[in-house]
Coordinates of C-alpha atoms in Angstrom, one line a residue:
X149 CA 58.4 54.2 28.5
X150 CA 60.5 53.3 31.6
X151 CA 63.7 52.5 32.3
X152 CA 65.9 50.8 35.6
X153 CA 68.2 53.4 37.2
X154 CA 70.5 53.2 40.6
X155 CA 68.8 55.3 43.0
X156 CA 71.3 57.5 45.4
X157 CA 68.6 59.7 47.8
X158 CA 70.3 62.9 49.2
X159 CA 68.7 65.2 51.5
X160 CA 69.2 67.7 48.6
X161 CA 67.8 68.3 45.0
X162 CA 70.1 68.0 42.1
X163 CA 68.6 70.4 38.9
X164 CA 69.5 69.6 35.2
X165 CA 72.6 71.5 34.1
X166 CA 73.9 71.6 37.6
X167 CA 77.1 70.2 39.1
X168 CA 77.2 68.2 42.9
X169 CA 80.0 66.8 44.4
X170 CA 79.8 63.6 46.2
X171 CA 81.6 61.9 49.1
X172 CA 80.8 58.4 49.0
X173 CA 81.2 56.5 52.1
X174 CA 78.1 54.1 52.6
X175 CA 78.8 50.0 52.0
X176 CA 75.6 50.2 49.5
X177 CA 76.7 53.3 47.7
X178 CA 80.5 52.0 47.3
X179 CA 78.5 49.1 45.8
X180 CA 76.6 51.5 43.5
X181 CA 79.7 53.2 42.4
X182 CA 81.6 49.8 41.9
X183 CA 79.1 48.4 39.9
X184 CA 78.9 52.0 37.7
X185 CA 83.0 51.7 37.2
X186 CA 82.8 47.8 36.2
X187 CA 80.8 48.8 33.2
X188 CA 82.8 49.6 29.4
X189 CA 84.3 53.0 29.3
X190 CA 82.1 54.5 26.7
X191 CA 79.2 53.3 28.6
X192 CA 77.4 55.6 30.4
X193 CA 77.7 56.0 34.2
X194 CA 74.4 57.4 35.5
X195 CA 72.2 57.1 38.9
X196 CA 69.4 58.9 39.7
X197 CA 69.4 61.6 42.6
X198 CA 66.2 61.5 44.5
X199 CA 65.4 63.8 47.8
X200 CA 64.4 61.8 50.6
X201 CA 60.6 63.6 52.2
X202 CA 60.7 60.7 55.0
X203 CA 64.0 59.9 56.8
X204 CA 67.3 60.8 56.1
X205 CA 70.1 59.9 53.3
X206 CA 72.3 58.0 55.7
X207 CA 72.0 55.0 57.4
X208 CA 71.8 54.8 61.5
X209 CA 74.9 53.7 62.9
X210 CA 75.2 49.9 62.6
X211 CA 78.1 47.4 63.5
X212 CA 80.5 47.0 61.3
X213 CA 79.8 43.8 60.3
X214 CA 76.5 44.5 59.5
X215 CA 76.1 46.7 56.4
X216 CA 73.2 49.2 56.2
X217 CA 70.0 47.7 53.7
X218 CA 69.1 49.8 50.8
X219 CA 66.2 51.4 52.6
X220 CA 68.1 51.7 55.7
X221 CA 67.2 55.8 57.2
X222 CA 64.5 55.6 54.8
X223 CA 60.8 56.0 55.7
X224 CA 59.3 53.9 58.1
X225 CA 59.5 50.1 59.2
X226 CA 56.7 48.9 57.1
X227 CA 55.6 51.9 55.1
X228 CA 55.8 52.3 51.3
X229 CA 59.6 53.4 50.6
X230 CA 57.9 55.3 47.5
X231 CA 56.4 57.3 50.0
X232 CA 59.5 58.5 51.5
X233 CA 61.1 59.6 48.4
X234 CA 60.2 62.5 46.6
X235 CA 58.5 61.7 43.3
X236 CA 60.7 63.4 40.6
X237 CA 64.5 63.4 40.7
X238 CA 67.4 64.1 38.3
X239 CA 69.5 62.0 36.4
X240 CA 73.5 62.2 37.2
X241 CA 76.1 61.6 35.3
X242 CA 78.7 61.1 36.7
X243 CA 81.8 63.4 35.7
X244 CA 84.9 62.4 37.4
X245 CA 85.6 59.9 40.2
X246 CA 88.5 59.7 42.9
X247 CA 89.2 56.5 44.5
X248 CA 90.0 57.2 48.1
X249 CA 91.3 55.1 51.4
X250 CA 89.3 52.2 52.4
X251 CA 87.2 52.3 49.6
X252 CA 85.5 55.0 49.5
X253 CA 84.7 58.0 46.5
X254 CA 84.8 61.3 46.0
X255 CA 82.8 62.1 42.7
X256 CA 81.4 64.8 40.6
X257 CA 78.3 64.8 39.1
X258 CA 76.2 67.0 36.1
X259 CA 72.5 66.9 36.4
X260 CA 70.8 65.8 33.3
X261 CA 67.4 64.4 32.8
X262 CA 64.2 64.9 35.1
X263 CA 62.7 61.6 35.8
X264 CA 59.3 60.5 37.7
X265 CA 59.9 57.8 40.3
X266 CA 57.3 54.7 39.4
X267 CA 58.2 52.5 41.4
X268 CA 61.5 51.0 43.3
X269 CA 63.4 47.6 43.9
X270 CA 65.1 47.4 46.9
X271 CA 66.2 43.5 46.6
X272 CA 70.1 44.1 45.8
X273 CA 72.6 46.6 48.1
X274 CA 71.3 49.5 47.0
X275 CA 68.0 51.0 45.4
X276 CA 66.7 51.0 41.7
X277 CA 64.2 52.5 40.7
X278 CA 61.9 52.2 37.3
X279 CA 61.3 55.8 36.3
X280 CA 60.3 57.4 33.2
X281 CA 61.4 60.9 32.0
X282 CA 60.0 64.3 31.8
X283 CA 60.0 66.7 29.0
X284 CA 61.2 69.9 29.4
X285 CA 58.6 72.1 28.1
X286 CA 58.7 76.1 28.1
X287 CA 55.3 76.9 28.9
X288 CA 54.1 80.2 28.0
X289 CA 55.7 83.5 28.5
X290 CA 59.0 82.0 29.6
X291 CA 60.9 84.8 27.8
X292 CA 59.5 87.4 29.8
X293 CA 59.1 85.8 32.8
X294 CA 63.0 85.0 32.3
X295 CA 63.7 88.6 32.9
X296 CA 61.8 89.3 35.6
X297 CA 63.4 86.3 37.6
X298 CA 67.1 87.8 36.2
X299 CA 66.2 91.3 38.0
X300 CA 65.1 89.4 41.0
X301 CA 67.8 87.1 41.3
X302 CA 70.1 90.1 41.0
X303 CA 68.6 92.4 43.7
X304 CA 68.5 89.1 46.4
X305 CA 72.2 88.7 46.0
X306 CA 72.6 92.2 46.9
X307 CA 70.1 92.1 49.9
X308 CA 71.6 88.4 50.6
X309 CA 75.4 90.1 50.7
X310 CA 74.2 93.2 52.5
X311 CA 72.9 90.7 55.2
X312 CA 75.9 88.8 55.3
X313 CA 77.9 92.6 55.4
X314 CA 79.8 91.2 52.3
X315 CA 80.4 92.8 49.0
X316 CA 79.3 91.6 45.5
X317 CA 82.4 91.1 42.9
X318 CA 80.3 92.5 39.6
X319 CA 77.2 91.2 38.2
X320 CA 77.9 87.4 37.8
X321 CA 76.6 86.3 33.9
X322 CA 73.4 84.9 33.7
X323 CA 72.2 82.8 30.8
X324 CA 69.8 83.8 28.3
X325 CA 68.4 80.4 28.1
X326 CA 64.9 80.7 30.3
X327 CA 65.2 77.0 31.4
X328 CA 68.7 76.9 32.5
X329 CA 68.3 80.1 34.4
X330 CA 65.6 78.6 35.7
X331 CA 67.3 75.8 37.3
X332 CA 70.4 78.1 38.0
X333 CA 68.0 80.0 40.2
X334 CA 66.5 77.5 42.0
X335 CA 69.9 75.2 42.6
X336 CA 71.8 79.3 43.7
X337 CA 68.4 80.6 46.2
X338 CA 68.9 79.4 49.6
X339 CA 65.2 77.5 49.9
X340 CA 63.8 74.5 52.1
X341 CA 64.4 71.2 50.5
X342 CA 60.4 70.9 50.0
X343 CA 60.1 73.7 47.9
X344 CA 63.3 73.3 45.9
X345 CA 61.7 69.9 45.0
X346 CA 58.8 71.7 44.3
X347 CA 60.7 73.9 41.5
X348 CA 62.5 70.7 40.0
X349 CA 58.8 69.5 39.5
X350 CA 56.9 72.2 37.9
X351 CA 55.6 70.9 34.5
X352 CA 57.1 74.0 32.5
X353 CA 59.3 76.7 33.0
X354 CA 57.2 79.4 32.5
X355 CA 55.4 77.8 36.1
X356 CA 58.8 77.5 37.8
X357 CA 59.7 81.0 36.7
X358 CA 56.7 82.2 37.7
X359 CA 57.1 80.1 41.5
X360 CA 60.9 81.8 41.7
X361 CA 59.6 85.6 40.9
X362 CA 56.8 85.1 43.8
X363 CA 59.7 83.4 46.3
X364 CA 62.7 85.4 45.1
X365 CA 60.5 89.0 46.1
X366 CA 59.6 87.5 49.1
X367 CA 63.4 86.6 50.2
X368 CA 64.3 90.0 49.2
X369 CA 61.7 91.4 51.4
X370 CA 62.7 89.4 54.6
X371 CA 66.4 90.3 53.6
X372 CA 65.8 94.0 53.4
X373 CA 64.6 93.8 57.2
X374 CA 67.1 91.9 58.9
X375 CA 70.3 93.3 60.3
X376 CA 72.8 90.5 59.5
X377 CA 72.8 86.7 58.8
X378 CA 76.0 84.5 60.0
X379 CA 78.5 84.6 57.1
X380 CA 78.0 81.4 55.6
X381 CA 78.1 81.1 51.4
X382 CA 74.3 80.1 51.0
X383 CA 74.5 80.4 47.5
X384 CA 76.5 77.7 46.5
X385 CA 74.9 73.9 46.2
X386 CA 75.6 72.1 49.1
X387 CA 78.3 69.5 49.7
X388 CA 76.5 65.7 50.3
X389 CA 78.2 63.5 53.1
X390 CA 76.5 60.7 50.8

Protein backbone atom coordinates (compact mmCIF):
# COMPACT_ATOMS: atom_id res chain seq x y z
CA UNK A 1 0.00 0.00 0.00
CA UNK A 2 0.94 3.76 -0.55
CA UNK A 3 0.16 6.73 0.90
CA UNK A 4 0.65 10.87 -0.05
CA UNK A 5 3.09 12.62 2.28
CA UNK A 6 4.67 16.32 2.20
CA UNK A 7 8.12 15.98 1.12
CA UNK A 8 10.78 18.47 3.02
CA UNK A 9 14.51 17.29 1.35
CA UNK A 10 17.41 18.25 3.61
CA UNK A 11 20.94 17.75 2.85
CA UNK A 12 20.78 15.36 5.89
CA UNK A 13 19.29 11.99 6.97
CA UNK A 14 16.72 11.93 9.64
CA UNK A 15 16.76 7.99 11.50
CA UNK A 16 13.61 6.61 13.37
CA UNK A 17 13.70 7.43 16.99
CA UNK A 18 15.82 10.54 16.38
CA UNK A 19 15.03 14.19 17.12
CA UNK A 20 15.99 17.30 14.35
CA UNK A 21 15.37 20.66 14.75
CA UNK A 22 14.17 22.80 11.97
CA UNK A 23 14.44 26.43 10.83
CA UNK A 24 11.92 27.03 8.36
CA UNK A 25 12.33 29.88 6.20
CA UNK A 26 11.48 28.85 2.42
CA UNK A 27 7.90 30.36 0.84
CA UNK A 28 7.09 26.53 -0.09
CA UNK A 29 8.02 25.14 3.24
CA UNK A 30 6.13 28.01 5.30
CA UNK A 31 3.38 26.66 3.02
CA UNK A 32 4.08 23.06 4.04
CA UNK A 33 4.01 23.98 7.72
CA UNK A 34 0.80 26.14 7.29
CA UNK A 35 -1.04 23.65 5.74
CA UNK A 36 0.29 20.96 8.59
CA UNK A 37 -1.10 23.61 11.44
CA UNK A 38 -4.54 24.15 9.51
CA UNK A 39 -5.38 20.57 10.15
CA UNK A 40 -7.58 19.28 13.70
CA UNK A 41 -5.44 19.12 16.66
CA UNK A 42 -5.48 15.45 17.16
CA UNK A 43 -4.63 14.96 13.69
CA UNK A 44 -1.39 14.02 12.90
CA UNK A 45 1.28 16.46 11.64
CA UNK A 46 3.78 14.45 9.61
CA UNK A 47 6.14 15.13 6.34
CA UNK A 48 8.59 13.06 5.12
CA UNK A 49 12.37 13.96 5.31
CA UNK A 50 14.17 12.92 2.17
CA UNK A 51 18.16 13.58 1.50
CA UNK A 52 18.63 15.32 -1.62
CA UNK A 53 21.72 13.04 -3.97
CA UNK A 54 21.37 15.88 -6.77
CA UNK A 55 21.28 19.53 -5.84
CA UNK A 56 20.84 21.15 -2.73
CA UNK A 57 17.81 21.67 -0.01
CA UNK A 58 17.51 25.32 -0.67
CA UNK A 59 16.43 27.26 -3.39
CA UNK A 60 18.97 29.73 -5.52
CA UNK A 61 18.34 33.17 -4.64
CA UNK A 62 15.35 34.46 -6.46
CA UNK A 63 13.44 38.02 -6.33
CA UNK A 64 11.27 38.46 -3.93
CA UNK A 65 8.39 38.41 -5.72
CA UNK A 66 9.07 35.31 -7.26
CA UNK A 67 8.83 32.37 -4.91
CA UNK A 68 11.12 29.39 -5.31
CA UNK A 69 9.06 26.09 -7.27
CA UNK A 70 8.93 22.89 -5.32
CA UNK A 71 11.83 21.45 -7.28
CA UNK A 72 13.64 24.63 -7.19
CA UNK A 73 17.79 23.47 -6.12
CA UNK A 74 16.68 20.13 -7.00
CA UNK A 75 18.24 17.95 -9.73
CA UNK A 76 18.56 19.16 -13.08
CA UNK A 77 16.39 21.24 -15.57
CA UNK A 78 14.73 18.46 -17.20
CA UNK A 79 15.87 15.41 -15.36
CA UNK A 80 13.70 12.98 -13.26
CA UNK A 81 13.29 14.84 -9.69
CA UNK A 82 13.07 11.09 -8.42
CA UNK A 83 16.49 10.84 -9.38
CA UNK A 84 17.70 13.57 -7.30
CA UNK A 85 16.27 12.38 -4.15
CA UNK A 86 17.43 9.65 -2.36
CA UNK A 87 15.02 6.69 -2.38
CA UNK A 88 14.21 5.98 1.29
CA UNK A 89 13.48 8.64 3.86
CA UNK A 90 11.94 9.01 7.28
CA UNK A 91 8.74 10.03 8.40
CA UNK A 92 8.65 13.25 10.87
CA UNK A 93 6.44 14.14 13.24
CA UNK A 94 6.46 16.97 14.13
CA UNK A 95 6.93 17.69 17.99
CA UNK A 96 6.66 21.35 18.69
CA UNK A 97 6.47 24.40 16.55
CA UNK A 98 7.48 28.21 17.22
CA UNK A 99 5.89 30.80 15.10
CA UNK A 100 8.60 33.31 14.42
CA UNK A 101 8.95 37.01 12.57
CA UNK A 102 7.82 37.26 9.08
CA UNK A 103 6.45 34.04 9.04
CA UNK A 104 8.70 31.79 9.42
CA UNK A 105 9.24 28.40 11.95
CA UNK A 106 11.38 26.91 14.13
CA UNK A 107 10.22 23.28 14.69
CA UNK A 108 11.22 20.03 16.30
CA UNK A 109 10.80 16.86 14.80
CA UNK A 110 10.98 12.84 16.02
CA UNK A 111 11.76 10.40 13.29
CA UNK A 112 9.35 7.69 12.95
CA UNK A 113 8.64 5.45 10.05
CA UNK A 114 11.13 4.52 7.07
CA UNK A 115 9.37 4.99 3.76
CA UNK A 116 10.46 4.19 -0.03
CA UNK A 117 9.95 7.11 -2.32
CA UNK A 118 7.64 5.85 -5.44
CA UNK A 119 7.04 8.44 -7.01
CA UNK A 120 6.55 12.50 -6.47
CA UNK A 121 3.95 15.38 -7.30
CA UNK A 122 5.44 18.53 -7.69
CA UNK A 123 2.14 20.48 -8.96
CA UNK A 124 1.29 22.49 -5.62
CA UNK A 125 4.09 24.77 -3.54
CA UNK A 126 5.83 22.26 -2.28
CA UNK A 127 6.60 18.36 -2.98
CA UNK A 128 4.47 15.17 -2.23
CA UNK A 129 5.42 12.24 -2.54
CA UNK A 130 3.46 8.59 -2.78
CA UNK A 131 5.62 6.32 -0.64
CA UNK A 132 5.05 3.16 0.94
CA UNK A 133 6.64 1.96 4.29
CA UNK A 134 9.37 -0.28 5.35
CA UNK A 135 9.38 -2.88 8.03
CA UNK A 136 11.77 -2.86 10.42
CA UNK A 137 13.10 -6.24 10.51
CA UNK A 138 16.11 -7.64 12.85
CA UNK A 139 17.81 -9.75 10.59
CA UNK A 140 19.93 -12.35 12.03
CA UNK A 141 22.37 -12.10 14.80
CA UNK A 142 21.30 -8.58 15.71
CA UNK A 143 21.91 -9.22 19.44
CA UNK A 144 25.39 -9.90 19.09
CA UNK A 145 26.21 -7.81 16.48
CA UNK A 146 24.53 -5.07 18.97
CA UNK A 147 27.44 -5.52 21.21
CA UNK A 148 30.08 -5.38 19.03
CA UNK A 149 28.76 -1.95 17.57
CA UNK A 150 28.28 -0.78 21.63
CA UNK A 151 32.20 -1.51 22.08
CA UNK A 152 33.00 0.23 18.91
CA UNK A 153 30.93 3.10 19.33
CA UNK A 154 32.50 3.50 22.74
CA UNK A 155 36.20 3.37 21.84
CA UNK A 156 35.50 6.08 18.62
CA UNK A 157 34.19 8.57 21.08
CA UNK A 158 37.31 8.21 22.93
CA UNK A 159 39.62 8.34 19.84
CA UNK A 160 37.06 11.14 18.50
CA UNK A 161 37.61 13.27 21.98
CA UNK A 162 41.28 12.48 22.07
CA UNK A 163 41.42 14.11 18.53
CA UNK A 164 39.54 16.93 19.42
CA UNK A 165 41.97 17.04 22.93
CA UNK A 166 38.62 17.03 24.85
CA UNK A 167 37.62 14.82 27.71
CA UNK A 168 34.65 12.25 27.86
CA UNK A 169 32.08 12.97 30.85
CA UNK A 170 31.37 8.99 31.71
CA UNK A 171 30.06 6.39 29.52
CA UNK A 172 26.93 8.02 28.01
CA UNK A 173 23.88 5.01 28.22
CA UNK A 174 23.34 3.14 25.40
CA UNK A 175 20.08 1.23 24.70
CA UNK A 176 19.80 -2.37 24.74
CA UNK A 177 17.34 -2.35 21.90
CA UNK A 178 19.67 -3.45 18.70
CA UNK A 179 17.58 -1.31 16.25
CA UNK A 180 17.50 1.83 18.19
CA UNK A 181 21.16 1.63 18.79
CA UNK A 182 21.41 1.07 15.50
CA UNK A 183 20.01 4.27 14.34
CA UNK A 184 21.58 6.03 17.48
CA UNK A 185 24.84 5.09 15.94
CA UNK A 186 24.46 6.03 12.63
CA UNK A 187 22.47 9.55 13.36
CA UNK A 188 25.82 10.17 16.48
CA UNK A 189 29.03 8.86 13.81
CA UNK A 190 30.23 11.77 11.93
CA UNK A 191 29.73 10.04 8.18
CA UNK A 192 29.19 11.44 4.46
CA UNK A 193 25.60 11.99 3.72
CA UNK A 194 25.77 8.94 1.07
CA UNK A 195 26.65 6.49 3.40
CA UNK A 196 24.47 7.63 6.29
CA UNK A 197 21.67 7.16 3.70
CA UNK A 198 23.11 4.02 3.09
CA UNK A 199 22.62 2.81 6.86
CA UNK A 200 18.86 4.28 6.97
CA UNK A 201 18.39 1.81 3.99
CA UNK A 202 19.78 -1.41 4.92
CA UNK A 203 16.89 -4.00 4.89
CA UNK A 204 17.55 -5.27 8.56
CA UNK A 205 19.50 -4.38 11.43
CA UNK A 206 21.61 -7.06 11.73
CA UNK A 207 23.07 -5.57 7.88
CA UNK A 208 23.25 -2.00 9.34
CA UNK A 209 24.99 -3.29 12.41
CA UNK A 210 27.11 -5.20 10.60
CA UNK A 211 27.96 -1.84 7.90
CA UNK A 212 28.48 0.41 11.43
CA UNK A 213 31.10 -2.36 13.06
CA UNK A 214 33.13 -2.36 9.58
CA UNK A 215 32.92 1.82 9.39
CA UNK A 216 33.10 2.49 13.12
CA UNK A 217 36.79 0.26 13.23
CA UNK A 218 37.78 2.12 10.43
CA UNK A 219 37.07 5.74 11.93
CA UNK A 220 38.74 4.57 14.99
CA UNK A 221 41.69 3.63 13.05
CA UNK A 222 42.03 7.04 11.10
CA UNK A 223 41.44 8.71 14.58
CA UNK A 224 44.13 6.88 16.38
CA UNK A 225 46.65 8.43 13.74
CA UNK A 226 45.79 11.93 13.59
CA UNK A 227 47.13 14.55 15.95
CA UNK A 228 44.07 16.79 16.34
CA UNK A 229 40.81 17.68 14.53
CA UNK A 230 39.30 21.43 14.99
CA UNK A 231 37.04 21.36 18.07
CA UNK A 232 33.76 21.17 16.57
CA UNK A 233 30.87 18.77 18.39
CA UNK A 234 30.62 16.12 15.36
CA UNK A 235 28.56 14.03 17.32
CA UNK A 236 25.47 15.72 17.55
CA UNK A 237 22.82 15.79 14.49
CA UNK A 238 23.20 18.73 12.58
CA UNK A 239 21.07 21.85 12.70
CA UNK A 240 18.97 22.26 8.98
CA UNK A 241 18.78 25.98 7.60
CA UNK A 242 15.57 24.31 5.94
Amino acid sequence: MTDRLPLFPLNTVLYPGLVMPLHVFEERYRHLVADLLKQPEDAPRRFGVVAVKDGRETAPVRELDDPAGPLDGIGTPGGDPLDALYPVGCVADVASVREQPEGRYELLVTGTTRFRLRALDATGPYLVGEVSVLPEEPGEGSGVLAAGVERAFRTYQKRLAGAREATLNGEPELPDDPQVLSYLVAAATSLPTKVKQELLACPDNAQRLTRELALLRHESAVLAKLPSLPAVDLTRQAFSPN
